[in-house]
CSV table of C-alpha atoms and ligand atoms in Angstrom, one decimal:
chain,number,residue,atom,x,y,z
A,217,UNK,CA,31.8,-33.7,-51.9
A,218,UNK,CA,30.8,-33.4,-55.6
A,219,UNK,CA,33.1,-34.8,-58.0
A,220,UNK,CA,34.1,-33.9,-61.7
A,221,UNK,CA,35.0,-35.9,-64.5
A,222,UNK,CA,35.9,-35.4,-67.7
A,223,UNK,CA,33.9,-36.3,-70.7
A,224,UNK,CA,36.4,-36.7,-73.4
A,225,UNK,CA,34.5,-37.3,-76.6
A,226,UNK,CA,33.1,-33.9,-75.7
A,227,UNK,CA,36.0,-32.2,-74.3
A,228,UNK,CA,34.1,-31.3,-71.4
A,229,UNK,CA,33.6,-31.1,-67.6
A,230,UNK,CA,30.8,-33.0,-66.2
A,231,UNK,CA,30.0,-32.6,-62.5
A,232,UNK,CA,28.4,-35.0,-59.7
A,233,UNK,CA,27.0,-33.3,-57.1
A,234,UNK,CA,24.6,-36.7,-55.7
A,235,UNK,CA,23.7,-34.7,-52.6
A,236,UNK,CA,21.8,-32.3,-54.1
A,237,UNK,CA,19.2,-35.0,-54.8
A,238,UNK,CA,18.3,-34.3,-50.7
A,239,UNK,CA,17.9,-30.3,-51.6
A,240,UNK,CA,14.5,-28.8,-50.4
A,241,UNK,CA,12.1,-28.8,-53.1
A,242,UNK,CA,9.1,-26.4,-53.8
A,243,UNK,CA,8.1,-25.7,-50.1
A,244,UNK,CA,5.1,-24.4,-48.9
A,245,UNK,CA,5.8,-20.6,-48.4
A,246,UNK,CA,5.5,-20.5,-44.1
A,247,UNK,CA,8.4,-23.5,-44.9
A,248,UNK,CA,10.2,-21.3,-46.9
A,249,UNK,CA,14.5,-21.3,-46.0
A,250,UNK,CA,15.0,-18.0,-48.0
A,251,UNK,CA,12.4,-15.9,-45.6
A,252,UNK,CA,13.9,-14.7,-42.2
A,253,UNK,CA,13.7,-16.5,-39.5
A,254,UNK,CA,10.5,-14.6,-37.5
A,255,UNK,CA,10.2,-14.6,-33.5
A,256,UNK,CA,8.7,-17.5,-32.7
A,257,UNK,CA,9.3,-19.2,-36.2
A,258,UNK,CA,10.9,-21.7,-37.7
A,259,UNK,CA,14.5,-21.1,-38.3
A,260,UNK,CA,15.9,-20.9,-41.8
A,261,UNK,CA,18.6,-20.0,-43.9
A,262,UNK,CA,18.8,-16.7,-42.2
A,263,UNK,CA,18.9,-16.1,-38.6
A,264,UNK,CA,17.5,-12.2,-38.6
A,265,UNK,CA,14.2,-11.5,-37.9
A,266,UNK,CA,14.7,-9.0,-41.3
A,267,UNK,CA,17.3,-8.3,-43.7
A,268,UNK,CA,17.9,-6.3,-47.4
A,269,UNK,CA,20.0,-8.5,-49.5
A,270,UNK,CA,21.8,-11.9,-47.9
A,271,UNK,CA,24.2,-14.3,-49.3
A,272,UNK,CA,25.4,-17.7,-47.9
A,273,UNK,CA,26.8,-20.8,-49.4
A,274,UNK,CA,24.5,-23.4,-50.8
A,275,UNK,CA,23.6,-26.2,-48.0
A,276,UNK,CA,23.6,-28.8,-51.6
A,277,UNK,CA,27.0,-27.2,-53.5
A,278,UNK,CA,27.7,-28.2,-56.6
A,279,UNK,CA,30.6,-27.1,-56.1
A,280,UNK,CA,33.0,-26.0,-52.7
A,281,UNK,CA,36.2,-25.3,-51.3
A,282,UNK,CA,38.9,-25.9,-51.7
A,283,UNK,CA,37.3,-26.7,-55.3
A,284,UNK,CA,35.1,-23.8,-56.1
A,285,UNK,CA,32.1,-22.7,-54.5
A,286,UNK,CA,28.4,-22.1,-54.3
A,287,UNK,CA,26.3,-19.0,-52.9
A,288,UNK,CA,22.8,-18.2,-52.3
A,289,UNK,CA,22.1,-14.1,-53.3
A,290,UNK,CA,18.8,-13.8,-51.7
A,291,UNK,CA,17.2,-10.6,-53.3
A,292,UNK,CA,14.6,-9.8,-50.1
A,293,UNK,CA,13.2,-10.9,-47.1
A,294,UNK,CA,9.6,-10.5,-49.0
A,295,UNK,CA,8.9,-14.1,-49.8
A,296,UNK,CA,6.6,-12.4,-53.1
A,297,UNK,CA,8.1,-10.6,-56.4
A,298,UNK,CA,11.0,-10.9,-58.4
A,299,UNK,CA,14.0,-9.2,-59.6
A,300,UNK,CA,11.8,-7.0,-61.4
A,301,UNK,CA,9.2,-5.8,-58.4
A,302,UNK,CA,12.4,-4.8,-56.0
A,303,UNK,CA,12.4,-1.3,-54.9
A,304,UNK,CA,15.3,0.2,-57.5
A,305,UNK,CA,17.4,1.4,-54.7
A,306,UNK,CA,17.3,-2.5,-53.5
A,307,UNK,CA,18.6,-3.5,-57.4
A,308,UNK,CA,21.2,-1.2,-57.2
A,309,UNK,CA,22.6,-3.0,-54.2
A,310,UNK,CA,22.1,-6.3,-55.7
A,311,UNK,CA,24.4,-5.1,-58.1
A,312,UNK,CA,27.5,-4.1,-55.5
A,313,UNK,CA,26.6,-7.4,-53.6
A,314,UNK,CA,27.2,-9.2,-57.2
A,315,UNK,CA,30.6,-6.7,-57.5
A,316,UNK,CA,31.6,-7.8,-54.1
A,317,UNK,CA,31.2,-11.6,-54.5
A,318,UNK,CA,32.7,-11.2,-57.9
A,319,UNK,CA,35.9,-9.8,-56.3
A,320,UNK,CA,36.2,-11.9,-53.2
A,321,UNK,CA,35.4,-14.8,-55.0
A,322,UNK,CA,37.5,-14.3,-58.1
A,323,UNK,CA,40.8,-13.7,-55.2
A,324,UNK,CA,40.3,-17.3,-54.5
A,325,UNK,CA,43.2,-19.1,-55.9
A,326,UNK,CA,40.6,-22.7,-56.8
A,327,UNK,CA,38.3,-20.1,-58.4
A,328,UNK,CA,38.7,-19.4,-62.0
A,329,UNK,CA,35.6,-18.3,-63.2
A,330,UNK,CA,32.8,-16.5,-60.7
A,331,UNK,CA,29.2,-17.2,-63.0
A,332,UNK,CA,26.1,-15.1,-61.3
A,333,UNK,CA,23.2,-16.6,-62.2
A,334,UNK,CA,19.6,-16.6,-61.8
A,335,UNK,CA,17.1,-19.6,-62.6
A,336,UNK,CA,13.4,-18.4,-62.7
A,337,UNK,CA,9.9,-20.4,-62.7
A,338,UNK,CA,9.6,-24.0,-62.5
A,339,UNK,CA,9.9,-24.6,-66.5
A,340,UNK,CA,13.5,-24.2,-65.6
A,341,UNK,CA,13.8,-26.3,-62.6
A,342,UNK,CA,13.7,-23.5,-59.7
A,343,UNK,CA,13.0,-25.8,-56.2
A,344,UNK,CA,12.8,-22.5,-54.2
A,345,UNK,CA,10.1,-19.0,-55.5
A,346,UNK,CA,11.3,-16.4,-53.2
A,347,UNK,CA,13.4,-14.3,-55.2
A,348,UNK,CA,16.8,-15.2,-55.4
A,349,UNK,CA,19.8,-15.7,-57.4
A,350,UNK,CA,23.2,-18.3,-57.3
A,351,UNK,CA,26.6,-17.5,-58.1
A,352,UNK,CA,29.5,-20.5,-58.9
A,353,UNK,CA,32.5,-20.4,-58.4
A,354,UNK,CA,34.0,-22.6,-61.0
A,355,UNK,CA,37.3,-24.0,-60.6
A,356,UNK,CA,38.2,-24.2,-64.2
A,357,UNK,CA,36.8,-22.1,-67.2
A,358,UNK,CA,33.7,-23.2,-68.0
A,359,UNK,CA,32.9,-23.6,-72.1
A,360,UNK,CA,30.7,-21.1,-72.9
A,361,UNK,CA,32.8,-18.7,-71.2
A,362,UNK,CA,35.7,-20.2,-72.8
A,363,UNK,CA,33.5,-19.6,-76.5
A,364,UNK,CA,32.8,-16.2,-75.5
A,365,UNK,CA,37.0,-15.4,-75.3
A,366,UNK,CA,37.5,-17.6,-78.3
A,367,UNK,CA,35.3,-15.4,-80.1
A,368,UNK,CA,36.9,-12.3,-79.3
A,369,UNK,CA,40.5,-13.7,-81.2
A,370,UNK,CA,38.1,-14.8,-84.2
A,371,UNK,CA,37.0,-11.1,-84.3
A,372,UNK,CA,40.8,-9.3,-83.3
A,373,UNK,CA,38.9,-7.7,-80.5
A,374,UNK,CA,36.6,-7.7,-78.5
A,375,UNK,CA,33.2,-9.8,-79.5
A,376,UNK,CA,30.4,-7.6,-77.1
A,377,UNK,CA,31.8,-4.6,-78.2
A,378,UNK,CA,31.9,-5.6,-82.0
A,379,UNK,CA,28.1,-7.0,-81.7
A,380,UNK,CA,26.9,-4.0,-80.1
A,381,UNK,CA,28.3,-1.6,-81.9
A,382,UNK,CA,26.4,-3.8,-84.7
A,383,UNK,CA,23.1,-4.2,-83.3
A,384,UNK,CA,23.0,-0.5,-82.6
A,385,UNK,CA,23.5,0.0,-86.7
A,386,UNK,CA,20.7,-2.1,-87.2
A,387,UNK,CA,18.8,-1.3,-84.7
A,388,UNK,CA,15.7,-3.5,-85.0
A,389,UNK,CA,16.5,-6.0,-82.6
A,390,UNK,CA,17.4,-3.6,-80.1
A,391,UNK,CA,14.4,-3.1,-77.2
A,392,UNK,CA,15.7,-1.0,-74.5
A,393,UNK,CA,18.1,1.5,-74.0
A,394,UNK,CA,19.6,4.1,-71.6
A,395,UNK,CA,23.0,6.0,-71.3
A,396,UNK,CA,24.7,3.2,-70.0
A,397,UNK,CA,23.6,0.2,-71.0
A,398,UNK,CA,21.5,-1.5,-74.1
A,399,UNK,CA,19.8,-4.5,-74.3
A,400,UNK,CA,18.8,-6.5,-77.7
A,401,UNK,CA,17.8,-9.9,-78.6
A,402,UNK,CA,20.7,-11.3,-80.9
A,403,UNK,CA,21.0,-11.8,-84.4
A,404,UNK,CA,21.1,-15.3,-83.9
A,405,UNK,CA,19.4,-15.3,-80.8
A,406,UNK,CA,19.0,-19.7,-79.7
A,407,UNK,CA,15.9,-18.4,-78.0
A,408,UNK,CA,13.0,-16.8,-79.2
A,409,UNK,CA,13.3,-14.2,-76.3
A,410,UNK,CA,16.9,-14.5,-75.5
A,411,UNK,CA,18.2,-11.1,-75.1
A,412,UNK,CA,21.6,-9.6,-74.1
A,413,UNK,CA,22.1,-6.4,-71.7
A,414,UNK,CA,25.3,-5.1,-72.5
A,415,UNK,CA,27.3,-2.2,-71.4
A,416,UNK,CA,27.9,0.2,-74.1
A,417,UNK,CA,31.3,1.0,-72.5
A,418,UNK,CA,33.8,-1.4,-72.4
A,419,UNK,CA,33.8,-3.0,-68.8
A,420,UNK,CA,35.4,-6.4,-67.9
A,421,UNK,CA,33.6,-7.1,-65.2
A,422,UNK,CA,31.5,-5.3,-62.4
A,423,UNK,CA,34.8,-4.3,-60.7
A,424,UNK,CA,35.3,-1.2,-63.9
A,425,UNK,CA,32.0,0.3,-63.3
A,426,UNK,CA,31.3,3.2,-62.2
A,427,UNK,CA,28.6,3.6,-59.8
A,428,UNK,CA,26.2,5.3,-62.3
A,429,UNK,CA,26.7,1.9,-64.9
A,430,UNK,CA,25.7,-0.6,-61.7
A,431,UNK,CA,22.5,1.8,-61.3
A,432,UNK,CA,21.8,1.9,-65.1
A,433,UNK,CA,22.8,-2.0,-64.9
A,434,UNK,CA,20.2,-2.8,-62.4
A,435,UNK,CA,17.7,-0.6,-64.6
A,436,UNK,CA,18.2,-2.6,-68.3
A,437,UNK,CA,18.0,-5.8,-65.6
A,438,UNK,CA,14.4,-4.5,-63.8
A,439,UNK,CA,12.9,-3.0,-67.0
A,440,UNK,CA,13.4,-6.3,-69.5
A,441,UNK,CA,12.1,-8.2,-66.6
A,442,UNK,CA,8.9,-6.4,-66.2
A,443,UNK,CA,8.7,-6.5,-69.8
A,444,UNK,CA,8.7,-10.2,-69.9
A,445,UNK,CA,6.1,-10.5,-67.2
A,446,UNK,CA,4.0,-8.2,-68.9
A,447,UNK,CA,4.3,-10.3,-72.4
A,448,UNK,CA,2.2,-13.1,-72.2
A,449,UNK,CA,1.2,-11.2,-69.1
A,450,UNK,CA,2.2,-13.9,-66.6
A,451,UNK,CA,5.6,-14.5,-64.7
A,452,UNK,CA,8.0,-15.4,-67.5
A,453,UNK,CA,10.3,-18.1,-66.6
A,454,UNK,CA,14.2,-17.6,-67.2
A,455,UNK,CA,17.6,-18.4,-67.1
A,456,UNK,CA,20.1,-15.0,-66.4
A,457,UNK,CA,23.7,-15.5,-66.5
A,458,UNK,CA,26.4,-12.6,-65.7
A,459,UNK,CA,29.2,-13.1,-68.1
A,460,UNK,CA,32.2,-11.4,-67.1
A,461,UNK,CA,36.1,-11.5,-67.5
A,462,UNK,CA,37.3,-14.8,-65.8
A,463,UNK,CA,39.2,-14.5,-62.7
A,464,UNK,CA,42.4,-16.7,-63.6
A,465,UNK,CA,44.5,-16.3,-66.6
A,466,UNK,CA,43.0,-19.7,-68.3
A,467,UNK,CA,45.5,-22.0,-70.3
A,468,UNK,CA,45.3,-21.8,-74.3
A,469,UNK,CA,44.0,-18.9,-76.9
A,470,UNK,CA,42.7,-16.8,-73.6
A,471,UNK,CA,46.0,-16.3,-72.0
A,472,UNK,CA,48.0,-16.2,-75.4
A,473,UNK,CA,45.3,-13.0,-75.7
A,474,UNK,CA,45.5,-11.7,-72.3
A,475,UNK,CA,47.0,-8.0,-72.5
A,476,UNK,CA,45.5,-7.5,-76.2
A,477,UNK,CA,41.9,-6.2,-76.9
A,478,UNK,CA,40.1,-8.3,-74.3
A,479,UNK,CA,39.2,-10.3,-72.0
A,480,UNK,CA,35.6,-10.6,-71.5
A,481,UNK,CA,32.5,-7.4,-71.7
A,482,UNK,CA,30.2,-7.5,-68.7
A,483,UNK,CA,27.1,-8.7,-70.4
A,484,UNK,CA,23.5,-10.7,-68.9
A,485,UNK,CA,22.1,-13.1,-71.0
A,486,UNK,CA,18.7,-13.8,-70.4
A,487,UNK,CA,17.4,-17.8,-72.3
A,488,UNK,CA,13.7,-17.7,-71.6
A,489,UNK,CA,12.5,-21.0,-72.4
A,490,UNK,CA,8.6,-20.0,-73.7
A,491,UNK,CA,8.5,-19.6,-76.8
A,492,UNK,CA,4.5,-18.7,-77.0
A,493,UNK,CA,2.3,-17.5,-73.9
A,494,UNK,CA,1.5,-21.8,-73.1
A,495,UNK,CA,4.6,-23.0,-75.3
A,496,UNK,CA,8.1,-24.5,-74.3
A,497,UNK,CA,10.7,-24.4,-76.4
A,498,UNK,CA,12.3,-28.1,-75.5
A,499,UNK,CA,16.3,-29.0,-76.5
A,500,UNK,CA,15.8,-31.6,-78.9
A,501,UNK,CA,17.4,-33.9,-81.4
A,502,UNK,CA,19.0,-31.1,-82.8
A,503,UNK,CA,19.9,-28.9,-80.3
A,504,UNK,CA,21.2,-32.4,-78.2
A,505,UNK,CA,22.6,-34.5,-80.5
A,506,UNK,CA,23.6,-31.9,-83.4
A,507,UNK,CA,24.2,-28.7,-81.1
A,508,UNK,CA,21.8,-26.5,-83.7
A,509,UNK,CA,19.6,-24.7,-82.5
A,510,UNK,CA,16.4,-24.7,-84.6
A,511,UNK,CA,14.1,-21.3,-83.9
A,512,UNK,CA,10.1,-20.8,-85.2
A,513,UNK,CA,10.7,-17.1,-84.7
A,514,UNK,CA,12.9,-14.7,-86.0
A,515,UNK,CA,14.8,-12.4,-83.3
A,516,UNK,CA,13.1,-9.4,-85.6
A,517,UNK,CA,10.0,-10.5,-84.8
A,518,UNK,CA,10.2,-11.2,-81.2
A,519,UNK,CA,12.2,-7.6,-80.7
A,520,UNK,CA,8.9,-6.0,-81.6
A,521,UNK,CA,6.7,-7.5,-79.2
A,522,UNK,CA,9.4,-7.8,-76.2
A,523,UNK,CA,9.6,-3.6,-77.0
A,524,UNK,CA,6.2,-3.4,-76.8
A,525,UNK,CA,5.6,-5.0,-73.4
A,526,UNK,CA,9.0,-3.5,-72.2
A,527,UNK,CA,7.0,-0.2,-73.0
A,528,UNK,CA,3.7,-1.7,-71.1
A,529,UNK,CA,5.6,-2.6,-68.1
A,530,UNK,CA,7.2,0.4,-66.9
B,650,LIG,ZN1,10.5,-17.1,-48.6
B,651,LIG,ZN1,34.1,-4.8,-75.0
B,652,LIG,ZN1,27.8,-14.0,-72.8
């Protein structure tokens, strides 16, 4: 069992979760536990000889009932590719598997906050290539979550809505678009090719889409991946978090909000980690010890070229 303490000169959650030293690392791909288990192979993960989209909880949790939990979202059975290299019909679904989890998750009464995520390339510590993603189930609300809501009473409203509605005025960090969705790199983007995909409409979480957002959802998702791969023209490592509405009515500002202007915007923030085609940005003295960020490039900057190879990789 993993076990969480509090940190209390940073006001924080910390969680130890020792057993996941043991978790398979970097396979070779015929040992892979994410591929199906073939006649005559191995078994893995997944007892079908094939399968679309599969989710199970984590072997090495960080965290499980009855104190949250920790799911495998395995994209395909084809050990090669990425999110962005799935057959679009096959993204869609990812996005109703995501909607599902969300909700059956988010019932649980030890869940609090459900946080899809995806971890990408070895830069950012991924023990396992064949695509796949992760979603926690935390039993508490985790901080940046907790900023996000925080944000939304500094600005009387909600904070996605407020930034998009300003990003689209200014329109030169923006770098894809469609009817439903937009994505941009931030005005004050911590990453020199962070960028936000954001509903236009406001949605709390996957549950208040309508079928044509998840499909324009998965599109934004499949088209700013491509675009990174096609960048520095190599697969571009990455971090992608879902951020959604929390699933509990959390103690403090949040619930003295709930009922007002909101409660979380469906967004997917993507924190790439290169900042040049060779270069890693590392979290330094700064970004450690004084929480500022400190950026070579401005967000401008990078918009143009992350439009660019969004338009190369279509
Ligand atoms: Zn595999
Ligand atoms: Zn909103
Ligand atoms: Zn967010």
């Amino acid at each position: 069992m993993s076990e969480l303490r509090f940190n209390e000169l940073r006001g924080e959650q910390v969680d130890y979760a020792i057993h996941r030293q043991e978790r398979t690392f970097l396979p070779p791909p015929d040992h892979c536990p994410l591929c199906p288990t073939r006649p005559g192979g191995a078994p893995t993960e997944i007892p079908f000889p094939a399968f679309e989209i599969a989710v199970f909880d984590n072997r090495f949790p960080a965290f499980e009932a009855p104190l949250g939990a920790a799911e495998v979202v395995v994209y395909t059975d084809e050990h090669e590719g990425s999110l962005a290299t799935l057959a679009p019909r096959r993204a869609e679904d990812l996005m109703w598997v995501w909607r599902h989890r969300y909700l059956e998750l988010g019932a649980r009464e030890d869940i609090d906050y459900v946080l899809i995520f995806e971890n990408r390339g070895v830069e950012v510590g991924v023990t396992l290539h064949h695509p796949h993603g992760q979603i926690y189930g935390y039993p508490f609300l985790p901080p940046v979550p907790a900023l996000e809501l925080a944000a939304d009473t500094r600005l009387d409203g909600c904070a996605p809505c407020a930034l998009l509605r300003a990003e689209l005025h200014d329109g030169r960090r923006v770098v894809y678009e469609n009817e439903g969705v937009v994505a941009y790199i931030p005005f004050a983007a911590r990453w020199a090719y962070e960028a936000h995909v954001t509903l236009r409409a406001h949605r709390a979480s996957l549950l208040e889409c309508e079928a044509a957002e998840l499909r324009l959802l998965s599109s934004a998702l499949q088209a700013l991946v491509r675009g990174y791969d096609a960048l520095f023209d190599r697969p571009f490592p990455y971090v992608m978090v879902v951020h959604q509405a929390p699933t509990k009515p959390a103690p403090g500002p949040a619930a003295a909000r709930a009922g007002t202007a909101a409660a979380g915007h469906l967004h997917v923030e993507f924190y790439p980690p290169l900042r040049t085609a060779d270069k890693l940005k590392y979290l330094a003295g700064s970004e450690q010890g004084g929480g500022t960020f400190i950026s070579d490039t401005l967000p401008e900057e990078s918009a143009v070229a992350l439009r660019e190879a969004i338009a190369r990789g279509r």
